[in-house]
Each structure stands twice: as structure tokens, then as C-alpha cells.
mmCIF file of C-alpha atoms in Angstrom:
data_model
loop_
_atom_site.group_PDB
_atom_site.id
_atom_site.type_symbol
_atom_site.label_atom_id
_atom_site.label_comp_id
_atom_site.label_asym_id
_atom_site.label_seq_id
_atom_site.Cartn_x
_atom_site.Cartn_y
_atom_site.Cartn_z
ATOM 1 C CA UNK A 976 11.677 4.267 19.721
ATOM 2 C CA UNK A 977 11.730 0.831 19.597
ATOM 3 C CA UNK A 978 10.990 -2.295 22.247
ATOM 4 C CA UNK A 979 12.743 -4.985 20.266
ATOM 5 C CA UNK A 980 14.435 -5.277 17.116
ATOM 6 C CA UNK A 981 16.699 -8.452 15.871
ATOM 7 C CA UNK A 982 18.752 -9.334 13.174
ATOM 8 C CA UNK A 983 19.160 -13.254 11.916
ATOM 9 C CA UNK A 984 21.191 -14.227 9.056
ATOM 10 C CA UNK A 985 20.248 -17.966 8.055
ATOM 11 C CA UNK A 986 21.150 -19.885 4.932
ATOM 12 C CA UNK A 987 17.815 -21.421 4.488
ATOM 13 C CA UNK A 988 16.103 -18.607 5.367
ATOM 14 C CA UNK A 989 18.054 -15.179 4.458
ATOM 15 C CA UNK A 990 18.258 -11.896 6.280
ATOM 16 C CA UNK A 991 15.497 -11.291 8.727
ATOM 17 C CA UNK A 992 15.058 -8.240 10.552
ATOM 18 C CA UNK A 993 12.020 -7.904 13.130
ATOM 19 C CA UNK A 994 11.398 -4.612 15.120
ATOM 20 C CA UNK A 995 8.541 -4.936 17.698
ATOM 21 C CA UNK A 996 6.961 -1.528 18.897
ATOM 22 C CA UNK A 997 8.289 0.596 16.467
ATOM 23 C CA UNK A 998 7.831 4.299 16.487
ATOM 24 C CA UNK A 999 9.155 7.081 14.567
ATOM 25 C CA UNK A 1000 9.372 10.546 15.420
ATOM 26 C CA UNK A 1001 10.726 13.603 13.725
ATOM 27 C CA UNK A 1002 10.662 17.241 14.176
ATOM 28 C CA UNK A 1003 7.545 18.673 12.714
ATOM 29 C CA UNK A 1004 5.856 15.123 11.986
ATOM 30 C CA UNK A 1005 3.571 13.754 14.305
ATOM 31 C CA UNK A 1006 5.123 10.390 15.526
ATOM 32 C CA UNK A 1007 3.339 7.200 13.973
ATOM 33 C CA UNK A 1008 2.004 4.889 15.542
ATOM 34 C CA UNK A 1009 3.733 1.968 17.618
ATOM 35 C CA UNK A 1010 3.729 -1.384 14.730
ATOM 36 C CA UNK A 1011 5.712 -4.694 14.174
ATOM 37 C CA UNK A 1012 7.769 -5.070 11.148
ATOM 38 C CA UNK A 1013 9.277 -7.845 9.948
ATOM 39 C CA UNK A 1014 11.623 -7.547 6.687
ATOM 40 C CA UNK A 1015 12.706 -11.088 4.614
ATOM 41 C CA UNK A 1016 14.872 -11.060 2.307
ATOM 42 C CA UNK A 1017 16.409 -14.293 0.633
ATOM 43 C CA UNK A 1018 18.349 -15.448 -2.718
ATOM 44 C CA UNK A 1019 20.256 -13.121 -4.141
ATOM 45 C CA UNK A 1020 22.794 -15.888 -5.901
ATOM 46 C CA UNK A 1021 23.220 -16.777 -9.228
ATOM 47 C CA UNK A 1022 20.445 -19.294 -8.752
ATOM 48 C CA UNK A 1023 17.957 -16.898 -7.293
ATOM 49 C CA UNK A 1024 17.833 -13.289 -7.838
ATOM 50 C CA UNK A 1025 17.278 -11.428 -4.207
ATOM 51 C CA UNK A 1026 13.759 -11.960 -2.886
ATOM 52 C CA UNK A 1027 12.031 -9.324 -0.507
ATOM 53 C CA UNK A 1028 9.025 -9.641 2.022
ATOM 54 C CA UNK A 1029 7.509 -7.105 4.205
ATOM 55 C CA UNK A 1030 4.748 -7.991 7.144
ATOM 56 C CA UNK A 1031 3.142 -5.015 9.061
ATOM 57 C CA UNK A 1032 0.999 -5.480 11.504
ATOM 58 C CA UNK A 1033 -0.815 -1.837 11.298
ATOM 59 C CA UNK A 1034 -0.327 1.364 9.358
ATOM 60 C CA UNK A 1035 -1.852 5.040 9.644
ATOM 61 C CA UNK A 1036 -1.580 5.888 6.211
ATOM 62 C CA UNK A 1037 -1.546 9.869 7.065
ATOM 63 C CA UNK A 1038 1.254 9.765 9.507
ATOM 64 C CA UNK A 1039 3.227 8.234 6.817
ATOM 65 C CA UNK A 1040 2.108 10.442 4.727
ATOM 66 C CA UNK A 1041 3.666 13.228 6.654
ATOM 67 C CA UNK A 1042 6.707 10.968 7.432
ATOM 68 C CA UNK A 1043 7.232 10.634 3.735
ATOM 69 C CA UNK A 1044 7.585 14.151 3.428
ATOM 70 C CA UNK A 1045 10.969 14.204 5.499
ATOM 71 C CA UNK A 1046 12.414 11.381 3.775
ATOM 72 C CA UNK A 1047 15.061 11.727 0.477
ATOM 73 C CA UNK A 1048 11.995 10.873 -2.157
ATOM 74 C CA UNK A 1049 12.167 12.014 -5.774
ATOM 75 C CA UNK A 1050 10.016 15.012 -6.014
ATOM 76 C CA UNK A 1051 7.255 13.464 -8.612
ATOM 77 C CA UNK A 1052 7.229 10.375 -6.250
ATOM 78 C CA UNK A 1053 6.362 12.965 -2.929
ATOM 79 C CA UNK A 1054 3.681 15.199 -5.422
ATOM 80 C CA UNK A 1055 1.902 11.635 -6.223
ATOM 81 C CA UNK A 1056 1.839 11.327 -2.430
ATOM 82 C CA UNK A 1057 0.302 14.832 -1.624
ATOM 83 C CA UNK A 1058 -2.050 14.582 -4.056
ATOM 84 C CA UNK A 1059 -3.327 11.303 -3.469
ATOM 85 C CA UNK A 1060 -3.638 12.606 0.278
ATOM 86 C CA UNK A 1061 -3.859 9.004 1.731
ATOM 87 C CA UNK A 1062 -6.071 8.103 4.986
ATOM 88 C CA UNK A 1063 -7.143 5.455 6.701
ATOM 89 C CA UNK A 1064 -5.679 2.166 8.249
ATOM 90 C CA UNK A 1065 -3.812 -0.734 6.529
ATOM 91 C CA UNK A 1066 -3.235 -3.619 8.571
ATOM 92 C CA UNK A 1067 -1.731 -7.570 8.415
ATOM 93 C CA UNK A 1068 -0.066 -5.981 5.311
ATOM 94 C CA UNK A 1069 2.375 -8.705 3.738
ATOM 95 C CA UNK A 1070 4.242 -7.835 0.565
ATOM 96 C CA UNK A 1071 6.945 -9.628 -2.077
ATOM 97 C CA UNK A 1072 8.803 -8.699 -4.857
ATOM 98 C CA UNK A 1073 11.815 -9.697 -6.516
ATOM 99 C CA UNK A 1074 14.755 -7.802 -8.321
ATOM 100 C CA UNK A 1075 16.289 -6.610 -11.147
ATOM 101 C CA UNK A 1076 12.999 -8.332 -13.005
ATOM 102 C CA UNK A 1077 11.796 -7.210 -16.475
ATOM 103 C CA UNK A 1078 7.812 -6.897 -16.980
ATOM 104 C CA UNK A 1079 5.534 -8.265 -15.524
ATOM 105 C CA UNK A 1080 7.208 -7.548 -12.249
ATOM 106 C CA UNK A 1081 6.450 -10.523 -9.784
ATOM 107 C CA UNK A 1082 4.785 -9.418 -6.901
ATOM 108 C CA UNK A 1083 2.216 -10.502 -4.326
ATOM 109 C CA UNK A 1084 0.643 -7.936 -1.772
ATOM 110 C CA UNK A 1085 -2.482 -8.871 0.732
ATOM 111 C CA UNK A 1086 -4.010 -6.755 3.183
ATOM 112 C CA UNK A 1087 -6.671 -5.414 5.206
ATOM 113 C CA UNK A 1088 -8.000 -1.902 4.797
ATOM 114 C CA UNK A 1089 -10.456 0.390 6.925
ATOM 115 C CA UNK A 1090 -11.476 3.625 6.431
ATOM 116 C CA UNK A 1091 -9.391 4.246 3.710
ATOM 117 C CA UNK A 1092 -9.737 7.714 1.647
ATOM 118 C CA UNK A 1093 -7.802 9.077 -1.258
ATOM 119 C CA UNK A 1094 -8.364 12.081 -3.451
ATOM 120 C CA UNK A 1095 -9.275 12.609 -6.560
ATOM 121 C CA UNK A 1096 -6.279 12.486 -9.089
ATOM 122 C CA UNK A 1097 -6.319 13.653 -13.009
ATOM 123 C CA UNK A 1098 -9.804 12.723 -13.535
ATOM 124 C CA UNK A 1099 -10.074 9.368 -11.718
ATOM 125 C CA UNK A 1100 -12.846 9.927 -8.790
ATOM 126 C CA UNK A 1101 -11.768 10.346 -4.823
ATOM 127 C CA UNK A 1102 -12.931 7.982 -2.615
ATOM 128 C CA UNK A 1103 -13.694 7.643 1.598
ATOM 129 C CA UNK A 1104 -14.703 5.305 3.532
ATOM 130 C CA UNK A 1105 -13.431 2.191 1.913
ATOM 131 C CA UNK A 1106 -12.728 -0.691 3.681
ATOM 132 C CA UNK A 1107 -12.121 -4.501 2.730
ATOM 133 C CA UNK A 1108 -9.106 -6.978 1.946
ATOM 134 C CA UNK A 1109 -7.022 -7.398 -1.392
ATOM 135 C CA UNK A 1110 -5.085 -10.152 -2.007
ATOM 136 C CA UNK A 1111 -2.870 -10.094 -5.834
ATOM 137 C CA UNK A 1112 -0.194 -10.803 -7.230
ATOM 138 C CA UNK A 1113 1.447 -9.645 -11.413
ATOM 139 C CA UNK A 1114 -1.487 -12.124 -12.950
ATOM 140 C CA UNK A 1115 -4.161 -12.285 -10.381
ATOM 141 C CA UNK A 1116 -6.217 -10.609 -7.253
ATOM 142 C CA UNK A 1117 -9.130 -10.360 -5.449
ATOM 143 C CA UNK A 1118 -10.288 -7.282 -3.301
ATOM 144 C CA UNK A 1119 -13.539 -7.750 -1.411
ATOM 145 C CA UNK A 1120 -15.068 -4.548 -0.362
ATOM 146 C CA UNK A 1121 -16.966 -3.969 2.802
ATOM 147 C CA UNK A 1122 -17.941 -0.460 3.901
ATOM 148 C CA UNK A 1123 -20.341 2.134 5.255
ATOM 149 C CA UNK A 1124 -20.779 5.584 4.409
ATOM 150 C CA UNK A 1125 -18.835 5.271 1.294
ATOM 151 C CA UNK A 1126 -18.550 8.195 -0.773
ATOM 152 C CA UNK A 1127 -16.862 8.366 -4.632
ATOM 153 C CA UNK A 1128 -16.229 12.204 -5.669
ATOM 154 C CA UNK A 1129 -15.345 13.636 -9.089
ATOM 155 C CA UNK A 1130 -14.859 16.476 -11.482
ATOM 156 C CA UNK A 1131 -15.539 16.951 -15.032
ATOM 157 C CA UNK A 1132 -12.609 14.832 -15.982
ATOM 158 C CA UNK A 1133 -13.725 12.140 -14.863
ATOM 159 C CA UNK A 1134 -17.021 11.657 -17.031
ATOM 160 C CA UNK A 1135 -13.920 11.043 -19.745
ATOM 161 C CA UNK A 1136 -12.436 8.213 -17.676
ATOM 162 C CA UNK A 1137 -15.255 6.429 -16.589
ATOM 163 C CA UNK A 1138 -18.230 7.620 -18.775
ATOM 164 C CA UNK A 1139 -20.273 9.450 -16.119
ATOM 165 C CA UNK A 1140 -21.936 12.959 -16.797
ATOM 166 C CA UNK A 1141 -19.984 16.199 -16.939
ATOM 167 C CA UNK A 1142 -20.043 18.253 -14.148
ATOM 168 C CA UNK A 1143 -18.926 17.547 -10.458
ATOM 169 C CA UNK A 1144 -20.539 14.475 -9.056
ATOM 170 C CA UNK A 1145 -21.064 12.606 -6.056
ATOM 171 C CA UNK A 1146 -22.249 9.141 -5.018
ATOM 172 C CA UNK A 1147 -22.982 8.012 -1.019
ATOM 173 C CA UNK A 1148 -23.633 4.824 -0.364
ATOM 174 C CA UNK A 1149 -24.902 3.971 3.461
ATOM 175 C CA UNK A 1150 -23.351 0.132 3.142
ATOM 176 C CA UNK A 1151 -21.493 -1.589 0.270
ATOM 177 C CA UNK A 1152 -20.471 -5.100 0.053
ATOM 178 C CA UNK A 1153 -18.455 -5.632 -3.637
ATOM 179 C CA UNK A 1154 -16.408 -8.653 -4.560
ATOM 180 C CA UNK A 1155 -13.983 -8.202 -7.535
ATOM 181 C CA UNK A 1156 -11.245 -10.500 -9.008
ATOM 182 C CA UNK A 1157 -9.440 -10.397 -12.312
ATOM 183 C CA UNK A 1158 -6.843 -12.341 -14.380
ATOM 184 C CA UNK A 1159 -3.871 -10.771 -16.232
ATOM 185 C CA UNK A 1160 -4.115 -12.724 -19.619
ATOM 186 C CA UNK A 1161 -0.639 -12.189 -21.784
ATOM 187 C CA UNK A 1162 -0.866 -11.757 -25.481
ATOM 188 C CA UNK A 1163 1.055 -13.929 -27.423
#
């Protein structure tokens, strides 16, 4: 279903496609939620290779997890997917990224995240209850972490990645508040 959805081509500006109140429904999926997308994408000449940007407003992460599932995905990329086991909410998601590039690939991705909960995946710990913004591009980010009831899960692998003791763990935390930002540095 959909309220409102336009197409504008513009020289200065590219192909841009908005859809207001967008649903999807399939058979045996539950239908996501209503959002607004809007889909840029400019260059594309000899001058410019194509450009892309993406703006949602809001995003159940499990009901696209189960949408993913109906969709032609390579099979590893639909595995990652189900094992991960994403939940929570993303929302006044904006991403970029360019073709054809060779590495680094040029990105930039910002967001808002609640309540966000993954699982636990070859030895790197599960987590639930995150929630906080990220903001980063290739070279540089930021993600500012603000949540209650957080809870970071492993198994014995994990004591290899991150140097923790063997056996299953667990760590709760009632409130959290964590600031992080980095800097790719290139060798050369």
C-alpha cells in the first residue's frame, strides 16, 4: 500500500523517488510498518560516477527481517540475516554510497537506533537493548550510546575475540551512556 509516491527527474538534482506511507505485505510475512522513503540518485556521467542516497523515516528491523526472507537474496547474504536475528527500531536513517568504487568504498550512513538487539555471531557477543545515534562515513564516525537494561551475551568463543574468560558470560547494565569515535588512518 502506498499514500503517495512520485517520481522527478532533474538535471541538477537526479532521479528522485519519494513514497509516503509505505507498506508492504506478503503472504506469510507480517506487513511492516507504514514509513517515508525517499531514494536520490545523481551523476552517473563520465564526470561523476552514479551517486545514491536513501532517507527513512522509521524501520522495524524484524519485519524486514522476515521481508528479507521472501526477497531473491544470495543464500550466505539471508544466513547472515537469520543469524544476526535483528530487532529493534532504526529511524531518520540517511545513507550514501557511490559506484563501481575500489577500496575504501565512500560511504556515509547516520541514524538513530532504539532498542536494538542482535545475536551472537562466531564468537563476537549478542547484544539488547542498545540504543543511540551513529553518524560515519569510509574514514570517520561517531556512535553515542544511550540505553537501559542493556545486556551483552557470549559463548566460549568469544573470550578469543575480546579477551574475556571462557565459559558463557553475561553482562547487564541498568543505564549506559558511551561515546565512541574513530579515524581510519591509511598506510602509506
Amino acid at each position: 500500500r502506498l499514500r503517495q509516491m512520485q517520481i522527478t527527474d532533474r538535471p541538477d538534482a537526479g532521479r528522485l523517488i519519494s513514497a509516503e506511507h509505505l507498506r508492504v505485505s506478503l503472504k506469510d510475512v507480517t506487513p511492516t510498518q507504514a514509513v517515508s522513503v525517499v531514494w536520490q540518485q545523481f551523476g552517473g556521467d563520465q564526470q561523476m560516477p552514479l551517486q545514491h542516497r536513501l532517507q527513512i523515516d522509521q524501520l522495524d528491523l524484524e519485519l524486514l527481517e522476515n521481508l528479507l526472507r521472501t526477497l531473491p537474496l544470495a543464500e550466505n547474504a539471508r544466513n547472515l540475516v537469520r543469524q544476526f536475528s535483528p530487532r529493534g527500531t532504526v529511524s531518520q536513517m540517511q545513507l550514501g554510497w557511490q559506484e563501481n568504487q575500489t577500496w575504501p568504498r565512500m560511504f556515509n550512513l547516520q541514524g538513530d537506533f532504539s532498542n536494538l538487539s542482535l545475536q551472537s555471531y562466531e564468537g563476537y557477543p549478542g547484544v539488547s537493548g542498545l540504543s543511540g545515534v551513529v553518524q560515519a562515513t569510509e574514514s570517520v564516525g561517531m556512535v553515542r550510546l544511550v540505553s537501559q537494561n542493556l545486556q551483552i551475551t557470549g559463548k566460549k568463543s568469544a573470550r578469543q575475540k575480546l579477551g574475556l574468560p571462557s565459559g558463557f558470560w553475561i553482562c547487564c547494565l541498568r543505564k549506559c551512556s558511551v561515546v565512541s569515535r574513530w579515524l581510519r588512518v591509511s598506510s602509506v
